[in-house]
mmCIF file of C-alpha atoms in Angstrom:
data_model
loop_
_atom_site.group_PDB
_atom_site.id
_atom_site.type_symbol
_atom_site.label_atom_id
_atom_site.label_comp_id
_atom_site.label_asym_id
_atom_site.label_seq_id
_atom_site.Cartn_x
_atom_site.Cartn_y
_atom_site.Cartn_z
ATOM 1 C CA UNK A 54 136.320 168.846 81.264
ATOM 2 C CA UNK A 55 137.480 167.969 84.363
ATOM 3 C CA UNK A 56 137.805 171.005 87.718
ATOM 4 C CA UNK A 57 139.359 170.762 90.599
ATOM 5 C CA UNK A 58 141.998 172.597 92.741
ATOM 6 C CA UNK A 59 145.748 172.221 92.214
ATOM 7 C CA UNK A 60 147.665 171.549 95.912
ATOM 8 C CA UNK A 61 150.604 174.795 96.481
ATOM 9 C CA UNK A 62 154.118 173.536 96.013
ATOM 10 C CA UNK A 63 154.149 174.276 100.147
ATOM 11 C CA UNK A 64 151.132 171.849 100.736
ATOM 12 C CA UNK A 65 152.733 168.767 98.149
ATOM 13 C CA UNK A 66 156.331 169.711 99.927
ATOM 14 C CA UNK A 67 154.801 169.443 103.638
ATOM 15 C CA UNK A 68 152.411 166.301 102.394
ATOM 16 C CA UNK A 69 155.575 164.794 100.934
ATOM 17 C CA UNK A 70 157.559 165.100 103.786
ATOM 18 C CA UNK A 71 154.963 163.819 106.275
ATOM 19 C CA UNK A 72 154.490 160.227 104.121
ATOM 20 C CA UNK A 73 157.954 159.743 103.982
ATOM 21 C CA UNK A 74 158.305 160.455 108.090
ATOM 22 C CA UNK A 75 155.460 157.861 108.296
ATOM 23 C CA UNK A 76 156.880 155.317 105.935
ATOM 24 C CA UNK A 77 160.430 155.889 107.514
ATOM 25 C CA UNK A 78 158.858 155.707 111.531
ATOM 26 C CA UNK A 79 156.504 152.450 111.148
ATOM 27 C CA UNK A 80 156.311 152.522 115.163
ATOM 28 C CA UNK A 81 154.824 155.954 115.071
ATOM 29 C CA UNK A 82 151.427 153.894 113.920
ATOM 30 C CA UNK A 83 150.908 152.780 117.329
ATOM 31 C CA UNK A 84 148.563 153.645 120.266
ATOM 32 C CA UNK A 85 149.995 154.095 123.874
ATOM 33 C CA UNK A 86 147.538 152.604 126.204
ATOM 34 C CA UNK A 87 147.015 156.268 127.745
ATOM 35 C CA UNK A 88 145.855 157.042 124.471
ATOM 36 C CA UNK A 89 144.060 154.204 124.090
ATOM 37 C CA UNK A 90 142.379 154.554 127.575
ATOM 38 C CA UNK A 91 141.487 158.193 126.317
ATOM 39 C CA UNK A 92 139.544 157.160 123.164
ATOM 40 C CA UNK A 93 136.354 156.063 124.931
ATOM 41 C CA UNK A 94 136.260 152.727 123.857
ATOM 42 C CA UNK A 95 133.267 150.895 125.214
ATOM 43 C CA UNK A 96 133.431 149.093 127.801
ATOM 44 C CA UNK A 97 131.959 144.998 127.469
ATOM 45 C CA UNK A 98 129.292 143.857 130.036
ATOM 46 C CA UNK A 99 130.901 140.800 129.852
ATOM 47 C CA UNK A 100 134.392 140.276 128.700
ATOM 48 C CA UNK A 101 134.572 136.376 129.542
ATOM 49 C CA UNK A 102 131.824 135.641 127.838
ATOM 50 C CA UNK A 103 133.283 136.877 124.627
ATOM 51 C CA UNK A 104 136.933 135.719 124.710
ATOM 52 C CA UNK A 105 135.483 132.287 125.967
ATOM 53 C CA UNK A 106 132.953 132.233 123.109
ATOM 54 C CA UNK A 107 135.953 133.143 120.625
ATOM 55 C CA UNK A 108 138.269 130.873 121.789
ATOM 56 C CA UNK A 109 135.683 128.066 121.858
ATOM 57 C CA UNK A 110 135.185 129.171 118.088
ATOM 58 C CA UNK A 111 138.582 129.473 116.459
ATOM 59 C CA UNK A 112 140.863 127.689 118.791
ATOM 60 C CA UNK A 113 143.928 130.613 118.449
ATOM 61 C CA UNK A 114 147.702 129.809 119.263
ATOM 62 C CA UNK A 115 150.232 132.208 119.477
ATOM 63 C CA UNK A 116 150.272 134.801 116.611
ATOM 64 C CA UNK A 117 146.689 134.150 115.994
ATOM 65 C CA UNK A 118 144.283 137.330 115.590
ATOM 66 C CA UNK A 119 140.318 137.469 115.737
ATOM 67 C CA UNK A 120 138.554 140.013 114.803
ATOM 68 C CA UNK A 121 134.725 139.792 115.922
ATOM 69 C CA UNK A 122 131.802 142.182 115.160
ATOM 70 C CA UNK A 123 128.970 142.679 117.766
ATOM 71 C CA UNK A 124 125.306 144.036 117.834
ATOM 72 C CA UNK A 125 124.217 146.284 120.530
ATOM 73 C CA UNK A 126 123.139 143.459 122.672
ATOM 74 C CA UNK A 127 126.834 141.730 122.352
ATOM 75 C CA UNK A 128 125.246 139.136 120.672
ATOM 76 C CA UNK A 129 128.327 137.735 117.848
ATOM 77 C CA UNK A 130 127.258 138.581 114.179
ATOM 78 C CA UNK A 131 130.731 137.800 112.421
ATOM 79 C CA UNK A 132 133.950 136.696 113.119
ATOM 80 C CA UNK A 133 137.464 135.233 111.110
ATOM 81 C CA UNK A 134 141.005 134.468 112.325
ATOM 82 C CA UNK A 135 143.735 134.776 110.891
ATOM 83 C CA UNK A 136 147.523 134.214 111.911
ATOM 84 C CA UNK A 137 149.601 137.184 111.608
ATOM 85 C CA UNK A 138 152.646 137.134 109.105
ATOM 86 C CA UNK A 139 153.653 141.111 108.910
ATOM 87 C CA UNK A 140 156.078 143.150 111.167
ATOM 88 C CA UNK A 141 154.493 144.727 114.109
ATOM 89 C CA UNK A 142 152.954 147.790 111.746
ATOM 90 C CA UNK A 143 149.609 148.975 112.349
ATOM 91 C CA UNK A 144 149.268 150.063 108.576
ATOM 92 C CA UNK A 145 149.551 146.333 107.807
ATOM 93 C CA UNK A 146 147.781 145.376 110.890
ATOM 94 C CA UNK A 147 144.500 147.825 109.884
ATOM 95 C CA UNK A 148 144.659 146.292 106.250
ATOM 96 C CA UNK A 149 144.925 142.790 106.984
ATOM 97 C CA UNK A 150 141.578 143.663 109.479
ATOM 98 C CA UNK A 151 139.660 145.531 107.616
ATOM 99 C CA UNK A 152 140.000 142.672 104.537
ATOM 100 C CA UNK A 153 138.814 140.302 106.873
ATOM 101 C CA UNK A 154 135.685 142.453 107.860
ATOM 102 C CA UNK A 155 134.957 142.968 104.439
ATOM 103 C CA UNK A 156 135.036 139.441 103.687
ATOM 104 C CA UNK A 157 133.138 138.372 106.372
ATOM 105 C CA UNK A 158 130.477 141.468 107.206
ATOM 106 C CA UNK A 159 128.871 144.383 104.819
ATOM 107 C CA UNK A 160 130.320 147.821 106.297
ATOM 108 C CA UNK A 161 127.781 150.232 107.943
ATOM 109 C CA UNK A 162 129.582 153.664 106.127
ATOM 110 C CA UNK A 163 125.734 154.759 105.106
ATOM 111 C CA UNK A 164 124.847 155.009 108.807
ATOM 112 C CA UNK A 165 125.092 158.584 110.573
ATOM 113 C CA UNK A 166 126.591 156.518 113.887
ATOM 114 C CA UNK A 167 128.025 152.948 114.147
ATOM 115 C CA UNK A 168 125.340 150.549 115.921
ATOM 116 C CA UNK A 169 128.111 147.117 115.604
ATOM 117 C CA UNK A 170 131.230 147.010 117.077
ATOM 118 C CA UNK A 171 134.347 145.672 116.881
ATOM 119 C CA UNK A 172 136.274 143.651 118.979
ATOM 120 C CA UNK A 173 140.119 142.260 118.430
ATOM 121 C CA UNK A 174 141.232 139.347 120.184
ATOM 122 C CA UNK A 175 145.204 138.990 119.870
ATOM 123 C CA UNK A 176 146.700 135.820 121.048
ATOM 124 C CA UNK A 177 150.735 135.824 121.586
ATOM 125 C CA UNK A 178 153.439 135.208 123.333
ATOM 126 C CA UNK A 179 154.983 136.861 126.564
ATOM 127 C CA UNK A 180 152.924 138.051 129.565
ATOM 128 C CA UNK A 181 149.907 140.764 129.803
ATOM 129 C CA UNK A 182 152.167 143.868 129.368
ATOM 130 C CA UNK A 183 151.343 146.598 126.905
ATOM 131 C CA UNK A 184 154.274 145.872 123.631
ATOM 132 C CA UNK A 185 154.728 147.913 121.213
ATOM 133 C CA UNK A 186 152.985 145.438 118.672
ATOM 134 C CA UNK A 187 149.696 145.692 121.030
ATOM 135 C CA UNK A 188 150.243 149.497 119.964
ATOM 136 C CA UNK A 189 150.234 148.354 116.782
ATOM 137 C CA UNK A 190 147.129 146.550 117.004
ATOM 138 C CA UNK A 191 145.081 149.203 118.715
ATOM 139 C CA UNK A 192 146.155 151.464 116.037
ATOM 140 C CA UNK A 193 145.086 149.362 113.182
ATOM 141 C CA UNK A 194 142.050 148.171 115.166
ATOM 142 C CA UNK A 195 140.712 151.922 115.241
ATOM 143 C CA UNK A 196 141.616 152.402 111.803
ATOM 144 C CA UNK A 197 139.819 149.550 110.375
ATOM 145 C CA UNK A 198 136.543 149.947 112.524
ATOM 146 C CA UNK A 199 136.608 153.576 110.711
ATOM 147 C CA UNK A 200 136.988 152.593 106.987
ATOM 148 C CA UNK A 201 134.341 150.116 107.780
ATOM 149 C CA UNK A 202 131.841 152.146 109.553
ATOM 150 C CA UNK A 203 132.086 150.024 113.100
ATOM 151 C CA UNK A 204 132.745 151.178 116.719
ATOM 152 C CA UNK A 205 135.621 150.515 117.777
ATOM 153 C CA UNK A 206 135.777 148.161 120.918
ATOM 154 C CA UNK A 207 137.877 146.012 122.998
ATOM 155 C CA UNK A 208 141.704 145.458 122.040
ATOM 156 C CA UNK A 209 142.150 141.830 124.201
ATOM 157 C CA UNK A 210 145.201 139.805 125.039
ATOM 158 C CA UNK A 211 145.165 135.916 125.145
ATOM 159 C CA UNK A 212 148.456 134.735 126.534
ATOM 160 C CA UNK A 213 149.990 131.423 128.663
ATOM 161 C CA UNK A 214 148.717 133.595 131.695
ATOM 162 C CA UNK A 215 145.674 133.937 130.440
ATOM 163 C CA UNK A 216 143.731 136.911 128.905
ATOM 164 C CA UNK A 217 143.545 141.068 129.170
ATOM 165 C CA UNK A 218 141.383 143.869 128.329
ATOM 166 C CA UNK A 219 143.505 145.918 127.865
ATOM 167 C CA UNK A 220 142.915 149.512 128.963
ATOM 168 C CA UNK A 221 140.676 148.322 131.297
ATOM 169 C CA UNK A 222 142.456 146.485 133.777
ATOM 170 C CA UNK A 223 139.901 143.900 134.031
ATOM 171 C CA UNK A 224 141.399 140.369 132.679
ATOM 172 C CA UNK A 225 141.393 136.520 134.166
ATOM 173 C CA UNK A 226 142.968 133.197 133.634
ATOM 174 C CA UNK A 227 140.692 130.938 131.845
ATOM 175 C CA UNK A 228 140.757 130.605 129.047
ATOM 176 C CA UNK A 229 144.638 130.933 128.270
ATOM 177 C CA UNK A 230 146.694 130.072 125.157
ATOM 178 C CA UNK A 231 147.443 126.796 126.568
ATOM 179 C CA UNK A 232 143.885 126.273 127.599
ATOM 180 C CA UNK A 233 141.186 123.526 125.777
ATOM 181 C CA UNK A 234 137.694 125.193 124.402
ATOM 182 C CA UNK A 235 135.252 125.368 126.955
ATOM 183 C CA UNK A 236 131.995 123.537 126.140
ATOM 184 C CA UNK A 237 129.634 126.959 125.571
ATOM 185 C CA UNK A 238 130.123 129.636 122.934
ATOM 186 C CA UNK A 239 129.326 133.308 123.224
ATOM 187 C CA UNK A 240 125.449 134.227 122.094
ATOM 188 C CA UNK A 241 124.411 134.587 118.405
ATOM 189 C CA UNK A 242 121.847 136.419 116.621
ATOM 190 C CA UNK A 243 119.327 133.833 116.059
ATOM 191 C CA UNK A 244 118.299 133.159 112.219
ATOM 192 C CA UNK A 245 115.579 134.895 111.080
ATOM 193 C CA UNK A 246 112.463 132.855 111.077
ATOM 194 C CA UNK A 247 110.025 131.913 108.272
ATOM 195 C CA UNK A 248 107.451 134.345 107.232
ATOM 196 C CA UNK A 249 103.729 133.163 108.618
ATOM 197 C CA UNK A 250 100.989 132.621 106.664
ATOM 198 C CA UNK A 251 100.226 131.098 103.125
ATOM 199 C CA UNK A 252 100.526 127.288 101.988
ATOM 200 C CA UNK A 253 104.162 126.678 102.814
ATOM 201 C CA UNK A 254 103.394 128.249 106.140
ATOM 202 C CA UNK A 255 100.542 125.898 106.904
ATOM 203 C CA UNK A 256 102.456 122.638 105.374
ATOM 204 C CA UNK A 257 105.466 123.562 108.035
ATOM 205 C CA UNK A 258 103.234 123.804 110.618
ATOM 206 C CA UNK A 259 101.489 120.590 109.990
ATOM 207 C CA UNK A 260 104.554 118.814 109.795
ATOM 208 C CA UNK A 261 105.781 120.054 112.913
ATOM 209 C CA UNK A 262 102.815 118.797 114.722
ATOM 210 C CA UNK A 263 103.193 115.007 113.562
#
């Protein structure tokens, strides 16, 4: 036997109504940057560091996305890349994320509040003005980070002029879309070390020392 509650023909009308609005206004799933500016996103000690270590990584051109996650010490636990195919909707934009998190990090839903965040680096064409498809981004961005239990951080611009934080004002000209990797990548969370102690521990060590 199965209970629940059954919706009022007012609620399905009104629920109805607002989907179809939705499907019918894909541009209403965007983020102004005012709005954007208002959402307390937190701000990166240091934004170079990260787009240089991403571009170093994945190498983006135009219409290339990359979504990174970060520990507390902005220390880079997971990224992927992916080059985007879809209108400018952030419904598609927060999907297409958010299987690319999942793919490439466990979600942190269980915790009470995020400790990783998020970070979106969007290269394109154009110059470092807010578009209506960064809108689109931002709005997927914060969507995604929710489903998946992440802060939400930096929404970053890589263009031929080189790159934005947008929202922040803070931004700089290496590296740029046209630019060639830079020889250092952004820090990583070192892999875990062996366990001390026992046989194997002691025939590492001794090997070590020769």
């Amino acid at each position: 036997m199965t209970f629940g509650f059954a919706p009022s023909s007012a609620a399905s009308t009104s629920t109805s109504a607002d989907l179809s609005a939705a499907s019918a206004n894909p541009l209403a799933r965007l983020l102004e940057p005012s709005e954007w500016a208002a959402a307390g996103i937190p701000l990166l000690r240091n934004p170079r560091e990260v787009v240089s270590g991403l571009h170093s990584r994945h190498r983006p051109r135009p219409a290339t996305a990359i979504v990174a996650v970060l520990d507390p010490d902005e220390r880079l636990l997971a990224s992927a890349s992916f080059v985007r195919s879809a209108p400018a909707d952030g419904w598609m934009f927060r999907n297409a994320l958010l299987a690319q998190l999942r793919r490439v990090i466990p979600h942190d839903l269980r915790r009470r509040t995020p400790v990783r965040t998020a970070v979106l680096l969007y290269c394109r064409e154009g110059d470092a003005r807010w578009t209506e498809e960064d809108g689109a981004w931002m709005w997927g961005l914060r969507d995604a980070c929710t489903l998946h239990g992440l802060r939400c951080g930096a929404y970053i611009t890589l263009t031929r002029d080189g790159w934005q934080v947008l929202g922040e004002g803070r931004g700089g000209r290496r590296p740029s879309a046209d630019s060639a990797p830079e020889p250092f990548a952004m820090s990583e969370v070192p892999p875990l070390l062996p366990r001390t102690g026992g046989a194997a521990s002691e025939v590492l060590r001794r090997a070590a020392a020769r």
